[in-house]
mmCIF file of C-alpha atoms in Angstrom:
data_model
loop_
_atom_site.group_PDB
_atom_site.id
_atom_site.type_symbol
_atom_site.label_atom_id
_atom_site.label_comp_id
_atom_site.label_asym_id
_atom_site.label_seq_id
_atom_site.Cartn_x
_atom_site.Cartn_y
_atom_site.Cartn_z
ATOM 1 C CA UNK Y 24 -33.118 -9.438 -27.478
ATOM 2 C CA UNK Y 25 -34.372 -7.706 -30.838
ATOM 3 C CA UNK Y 26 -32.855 -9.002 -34.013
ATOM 4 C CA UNK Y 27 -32.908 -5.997 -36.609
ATOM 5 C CA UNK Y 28 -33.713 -8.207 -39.691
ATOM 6 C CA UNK Y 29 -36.584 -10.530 -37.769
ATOM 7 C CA UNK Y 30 -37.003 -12.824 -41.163
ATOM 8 C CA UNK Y 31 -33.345 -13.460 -40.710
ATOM 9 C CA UNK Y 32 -32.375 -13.232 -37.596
ATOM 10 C CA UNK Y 33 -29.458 -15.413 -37.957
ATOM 11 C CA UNK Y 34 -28.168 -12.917 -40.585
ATOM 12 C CA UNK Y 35 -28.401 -9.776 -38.314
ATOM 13 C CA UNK Y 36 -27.029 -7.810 -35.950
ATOM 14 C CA UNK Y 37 -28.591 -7.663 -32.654
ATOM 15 C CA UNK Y 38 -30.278 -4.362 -30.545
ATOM 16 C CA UNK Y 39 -30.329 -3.811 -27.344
ATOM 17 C CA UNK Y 40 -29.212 -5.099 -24.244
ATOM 18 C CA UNK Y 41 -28.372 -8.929 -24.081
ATOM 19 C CA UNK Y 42 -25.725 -11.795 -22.798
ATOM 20 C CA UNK Y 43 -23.878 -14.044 -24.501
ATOM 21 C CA UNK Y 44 -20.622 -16.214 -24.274
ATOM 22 C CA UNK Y 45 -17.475 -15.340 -25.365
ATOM 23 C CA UNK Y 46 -16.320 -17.970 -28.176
ATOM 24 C CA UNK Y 47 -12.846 -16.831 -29.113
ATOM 25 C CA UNK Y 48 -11.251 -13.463 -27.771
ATOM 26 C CA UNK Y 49 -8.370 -11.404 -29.507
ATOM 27 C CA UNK Y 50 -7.915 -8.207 -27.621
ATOM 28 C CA UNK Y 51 -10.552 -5.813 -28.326
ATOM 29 C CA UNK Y 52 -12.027 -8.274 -30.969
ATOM 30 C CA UNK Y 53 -14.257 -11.243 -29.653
ATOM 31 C CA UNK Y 54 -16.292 -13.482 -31.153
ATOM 32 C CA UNK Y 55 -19.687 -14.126 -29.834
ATOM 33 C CA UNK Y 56 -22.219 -17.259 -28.853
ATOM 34 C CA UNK Y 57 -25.922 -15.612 -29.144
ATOM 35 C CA UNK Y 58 -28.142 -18.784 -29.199
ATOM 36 C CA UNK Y 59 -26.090 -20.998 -30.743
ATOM 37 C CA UNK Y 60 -24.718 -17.944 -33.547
ATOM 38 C CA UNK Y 61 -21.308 -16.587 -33.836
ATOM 39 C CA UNK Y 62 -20.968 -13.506 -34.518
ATOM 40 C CA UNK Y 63 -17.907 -10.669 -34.418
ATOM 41 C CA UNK Y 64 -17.886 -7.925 -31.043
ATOM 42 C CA UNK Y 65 -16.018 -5.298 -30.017
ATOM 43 C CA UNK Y 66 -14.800 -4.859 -25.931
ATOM 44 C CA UNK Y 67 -16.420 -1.210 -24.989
ATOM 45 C CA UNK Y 68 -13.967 1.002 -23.325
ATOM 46 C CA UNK Y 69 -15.987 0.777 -20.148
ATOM 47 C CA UNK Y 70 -15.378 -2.771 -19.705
ATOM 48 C CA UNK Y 71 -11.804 -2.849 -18.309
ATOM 49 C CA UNK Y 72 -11.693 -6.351 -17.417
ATOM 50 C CA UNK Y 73 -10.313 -9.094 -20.226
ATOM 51 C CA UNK Y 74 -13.143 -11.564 -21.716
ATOM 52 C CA UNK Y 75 -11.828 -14.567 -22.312
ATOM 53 C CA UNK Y 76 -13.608 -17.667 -24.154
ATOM 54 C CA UNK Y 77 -16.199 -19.389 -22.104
ATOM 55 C CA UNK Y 78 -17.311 -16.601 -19.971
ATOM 56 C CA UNK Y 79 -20.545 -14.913 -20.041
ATOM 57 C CA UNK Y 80 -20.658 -11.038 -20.617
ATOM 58 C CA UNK Y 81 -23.406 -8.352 -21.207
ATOM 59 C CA UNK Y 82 -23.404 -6.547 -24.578
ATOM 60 C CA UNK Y 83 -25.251 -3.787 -26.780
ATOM 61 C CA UNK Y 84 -25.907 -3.830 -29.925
ATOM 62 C CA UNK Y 85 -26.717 -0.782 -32.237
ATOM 63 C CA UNK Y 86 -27.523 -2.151 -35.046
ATOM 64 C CA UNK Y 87 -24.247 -1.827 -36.724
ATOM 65 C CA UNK Y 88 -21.479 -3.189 -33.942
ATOM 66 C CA UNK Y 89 -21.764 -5.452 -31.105
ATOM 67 C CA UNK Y 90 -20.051 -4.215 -27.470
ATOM 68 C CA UNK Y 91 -19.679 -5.947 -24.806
ATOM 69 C CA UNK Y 92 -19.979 -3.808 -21.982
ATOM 70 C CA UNK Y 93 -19.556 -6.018 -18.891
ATOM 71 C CA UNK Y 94 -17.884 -9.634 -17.851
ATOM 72 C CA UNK Y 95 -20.303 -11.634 -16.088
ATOM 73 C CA UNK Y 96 -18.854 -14.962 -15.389
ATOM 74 C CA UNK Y 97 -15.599 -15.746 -15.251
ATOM 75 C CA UNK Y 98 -14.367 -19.016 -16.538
ATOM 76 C CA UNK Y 99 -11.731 -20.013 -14.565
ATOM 77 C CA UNK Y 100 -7.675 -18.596 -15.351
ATOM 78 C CA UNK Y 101 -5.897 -15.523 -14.146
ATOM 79 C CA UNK Y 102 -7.456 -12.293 -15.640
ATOM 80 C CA UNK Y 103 -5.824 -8.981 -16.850
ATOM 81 C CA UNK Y 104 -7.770 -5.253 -16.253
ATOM 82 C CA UNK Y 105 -7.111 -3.750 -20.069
ATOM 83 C CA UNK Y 106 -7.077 -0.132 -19.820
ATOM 84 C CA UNK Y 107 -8.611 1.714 -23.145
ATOM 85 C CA UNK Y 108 -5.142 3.651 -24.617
ATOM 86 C CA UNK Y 109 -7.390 6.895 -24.258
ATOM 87 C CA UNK Y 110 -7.386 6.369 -20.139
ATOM 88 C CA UNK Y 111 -5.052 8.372 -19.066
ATOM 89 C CA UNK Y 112 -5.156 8.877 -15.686
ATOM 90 C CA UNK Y 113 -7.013 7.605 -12.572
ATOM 91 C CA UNK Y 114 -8.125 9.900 -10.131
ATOM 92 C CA UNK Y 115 -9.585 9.408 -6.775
ATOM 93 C CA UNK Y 116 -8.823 9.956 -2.778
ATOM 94 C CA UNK Y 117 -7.795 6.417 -2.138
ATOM 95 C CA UNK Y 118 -6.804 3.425 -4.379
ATOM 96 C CA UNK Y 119 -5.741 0.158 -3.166
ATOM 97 C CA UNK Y 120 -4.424 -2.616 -5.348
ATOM 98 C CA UNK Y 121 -3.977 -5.404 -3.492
ATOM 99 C CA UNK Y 122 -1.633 -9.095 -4.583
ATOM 100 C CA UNK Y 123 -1.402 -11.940 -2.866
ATOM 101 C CA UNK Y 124 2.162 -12.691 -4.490
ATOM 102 C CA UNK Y 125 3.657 -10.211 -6.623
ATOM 103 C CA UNK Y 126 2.569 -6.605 -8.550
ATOM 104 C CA UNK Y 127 4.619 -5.926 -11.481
ATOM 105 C CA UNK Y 128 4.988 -2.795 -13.676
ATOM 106 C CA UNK Y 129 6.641 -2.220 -17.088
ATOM 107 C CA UNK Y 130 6.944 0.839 -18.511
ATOM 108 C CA UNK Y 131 10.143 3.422 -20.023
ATOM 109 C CA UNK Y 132 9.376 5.870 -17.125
ATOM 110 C CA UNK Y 133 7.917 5.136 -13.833
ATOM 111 C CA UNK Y 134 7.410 8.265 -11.823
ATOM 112 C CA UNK Y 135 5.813 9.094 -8.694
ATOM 113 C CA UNK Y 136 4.545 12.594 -6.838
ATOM 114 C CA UNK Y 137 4.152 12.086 -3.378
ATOM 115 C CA UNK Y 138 3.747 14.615 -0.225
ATOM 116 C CA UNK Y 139 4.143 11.668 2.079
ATOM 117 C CA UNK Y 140 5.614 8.440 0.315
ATOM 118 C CA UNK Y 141 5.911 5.190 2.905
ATOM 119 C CA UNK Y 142 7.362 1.877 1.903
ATOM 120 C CA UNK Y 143 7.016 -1.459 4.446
ATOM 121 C CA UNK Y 144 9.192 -3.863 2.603
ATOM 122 C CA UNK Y 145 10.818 -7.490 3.855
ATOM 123 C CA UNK Y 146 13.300 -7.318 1.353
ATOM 124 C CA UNK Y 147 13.819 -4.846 -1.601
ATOM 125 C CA UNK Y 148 15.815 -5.352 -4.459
ATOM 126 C CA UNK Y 149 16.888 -2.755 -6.643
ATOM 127 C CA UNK Y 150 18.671 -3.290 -10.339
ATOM 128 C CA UNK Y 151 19.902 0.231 -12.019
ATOM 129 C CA UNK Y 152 22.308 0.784 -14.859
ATOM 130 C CA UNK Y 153 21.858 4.702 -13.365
ATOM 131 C CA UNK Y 154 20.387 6.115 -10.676
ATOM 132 C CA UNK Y 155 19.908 9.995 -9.841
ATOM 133 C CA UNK Y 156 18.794 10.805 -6.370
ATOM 134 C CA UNK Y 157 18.071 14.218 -5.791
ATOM 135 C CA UNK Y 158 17.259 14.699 -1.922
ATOM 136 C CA UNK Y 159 16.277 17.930 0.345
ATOM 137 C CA UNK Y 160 16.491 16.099 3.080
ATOM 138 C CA UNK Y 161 16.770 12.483 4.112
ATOM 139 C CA UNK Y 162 16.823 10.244 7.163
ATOM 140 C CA UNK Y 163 17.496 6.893 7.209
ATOM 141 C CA UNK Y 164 17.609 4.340 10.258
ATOM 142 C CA UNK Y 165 19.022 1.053 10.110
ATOM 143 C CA UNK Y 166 19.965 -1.648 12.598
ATOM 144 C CA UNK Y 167 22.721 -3.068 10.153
ATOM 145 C CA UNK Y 168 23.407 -1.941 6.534
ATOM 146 C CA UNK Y 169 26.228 -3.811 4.454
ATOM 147 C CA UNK Y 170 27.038 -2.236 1.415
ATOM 148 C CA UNK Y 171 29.325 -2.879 -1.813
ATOM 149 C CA UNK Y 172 30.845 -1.232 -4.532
ATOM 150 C CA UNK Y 173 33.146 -3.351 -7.202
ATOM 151 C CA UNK Y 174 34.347 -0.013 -8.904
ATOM 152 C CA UNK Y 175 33.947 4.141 -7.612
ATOM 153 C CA UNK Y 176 32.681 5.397 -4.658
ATOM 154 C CA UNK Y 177 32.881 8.765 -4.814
ATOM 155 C CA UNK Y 178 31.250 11.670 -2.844
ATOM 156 C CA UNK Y 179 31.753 15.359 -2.607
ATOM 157 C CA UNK Y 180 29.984 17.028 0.527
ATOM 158 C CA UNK Y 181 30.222 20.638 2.189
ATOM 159 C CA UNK Y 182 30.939 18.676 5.618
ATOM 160 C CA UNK Y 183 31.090 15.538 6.541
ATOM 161 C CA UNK Y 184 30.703 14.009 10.185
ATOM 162 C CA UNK Y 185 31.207 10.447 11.024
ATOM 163 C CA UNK Y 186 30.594 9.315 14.640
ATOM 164 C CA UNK Y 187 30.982 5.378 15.861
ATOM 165 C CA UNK Y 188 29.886 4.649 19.447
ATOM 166 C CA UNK Y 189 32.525 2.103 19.172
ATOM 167 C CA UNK Y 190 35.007 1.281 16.611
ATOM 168 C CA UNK Y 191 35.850 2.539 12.655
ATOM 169 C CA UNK Y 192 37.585 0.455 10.817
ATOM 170 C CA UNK Y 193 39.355 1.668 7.312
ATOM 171 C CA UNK Y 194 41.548 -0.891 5.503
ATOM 172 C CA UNK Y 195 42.949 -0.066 2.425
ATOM 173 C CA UNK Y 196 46.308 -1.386 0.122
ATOM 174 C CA UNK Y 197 46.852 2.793 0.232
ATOM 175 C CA UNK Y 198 45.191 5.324 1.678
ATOM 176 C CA UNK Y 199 45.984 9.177 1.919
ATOM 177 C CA UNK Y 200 44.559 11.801 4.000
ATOM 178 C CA UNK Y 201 44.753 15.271 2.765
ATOM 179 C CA UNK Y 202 43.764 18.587 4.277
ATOM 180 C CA UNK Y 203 43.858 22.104 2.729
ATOM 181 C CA UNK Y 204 44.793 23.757 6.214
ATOM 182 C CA UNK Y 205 44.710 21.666 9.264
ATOM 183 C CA UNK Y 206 44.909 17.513 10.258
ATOM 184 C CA UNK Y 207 44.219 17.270 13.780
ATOM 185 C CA UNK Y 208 43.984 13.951 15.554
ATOM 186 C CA UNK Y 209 42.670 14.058 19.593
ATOM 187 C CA UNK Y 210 43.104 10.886 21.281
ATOM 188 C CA UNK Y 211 44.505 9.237 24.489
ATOM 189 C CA UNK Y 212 47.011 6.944 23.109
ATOM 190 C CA UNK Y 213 47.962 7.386 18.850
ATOM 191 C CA UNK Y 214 49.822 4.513 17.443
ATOM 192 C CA UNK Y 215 51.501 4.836 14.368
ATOM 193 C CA UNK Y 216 53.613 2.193 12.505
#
């Protein structure tokens, strides 16, 4: 370590490359232990993960402002990565974030671009006021799906097929079939009444 003012080192800001432990932490703003002096440090951009008091990290000094750069030891307690505002955008062939118990993401929008998108759940819930699905094409497979609507189900399609290898059931209070130009019903037996 090289203390700028060496007759008062206590006094000055540090140059170089050197560790110290984090004191008190405040977002960006930390407060430093360099041999037993506190003194005020800024988190560099570079060093996404959140210091927290007690640990050790590696800082720079220019003379001017203190950064620390890098988190060396953890003290124990869950951590947080704290993106700079100015990153933008990760970019890479392959990114894997993996949680033992649960991811979660707040934002206003949450989009995603995908060629290929594939989704292994055990249970998904999904919560919308509004949801707008717009679909080329879509296949879905399921060995039972139950589903419920307390108000409107409505649905306007060019055609429409329906085919049950055994029964389907429609109950309704009232129900009304209407066709523009032809009602045909094919069966063995049709009971009515």
């Amino acid at each position: 370590m090289v203390y700028h003012d060496k007759t008062k080192p206590s006094q000055a800001f540090m140059l170089g490359q050197f560790t110290a432990y984090v004191d008190d932490a405040a977002g960006d703003e930390l407060t430093l232990n360099v041999d037993g002096q506190l003194v005020n440090a800024r988190r560099a951009v570079s060093c996404l993960l959140e210091a927290r008091a007690e640990d050790q990290v590696l800082c720079w000094g220019d003379g001017d402002t203190i950064y620390v750069t890098d988190v060396l030891k953890l003290d124990a307690g869950e951590r947080r990565l704290r993106l700079h505002e100015a990153i933008t955008e990760l970019n890479g062939k392959f990114l894997a974030i993996k949680m033992d118990e649960e991811l979660s993401i707040h934002t206003k929008i949450f989009r995603t671009v995908s060629k290929h998108w594939q989704q292994w759940s055990g249970h998904v819930d999904v919560t919308a006021k509004k949801m707008i699905q717009m679909i080329d094409h879509c296949t879905a497979h399921f060995r039972e799906r139950h589903q419920k609507i307390d108000q409107l189900d409505a649905r306007k399609v060019g055609t429409s097929m329906l085919q049950a290898d055994d029964v389907i059931i429609q109950q309704a209070d009232a129900q009304i079939i209407a066709g523009k130009e032809d009602i045909r019903m094919d069966a063995n037996r049709i009971s009515m009444g």
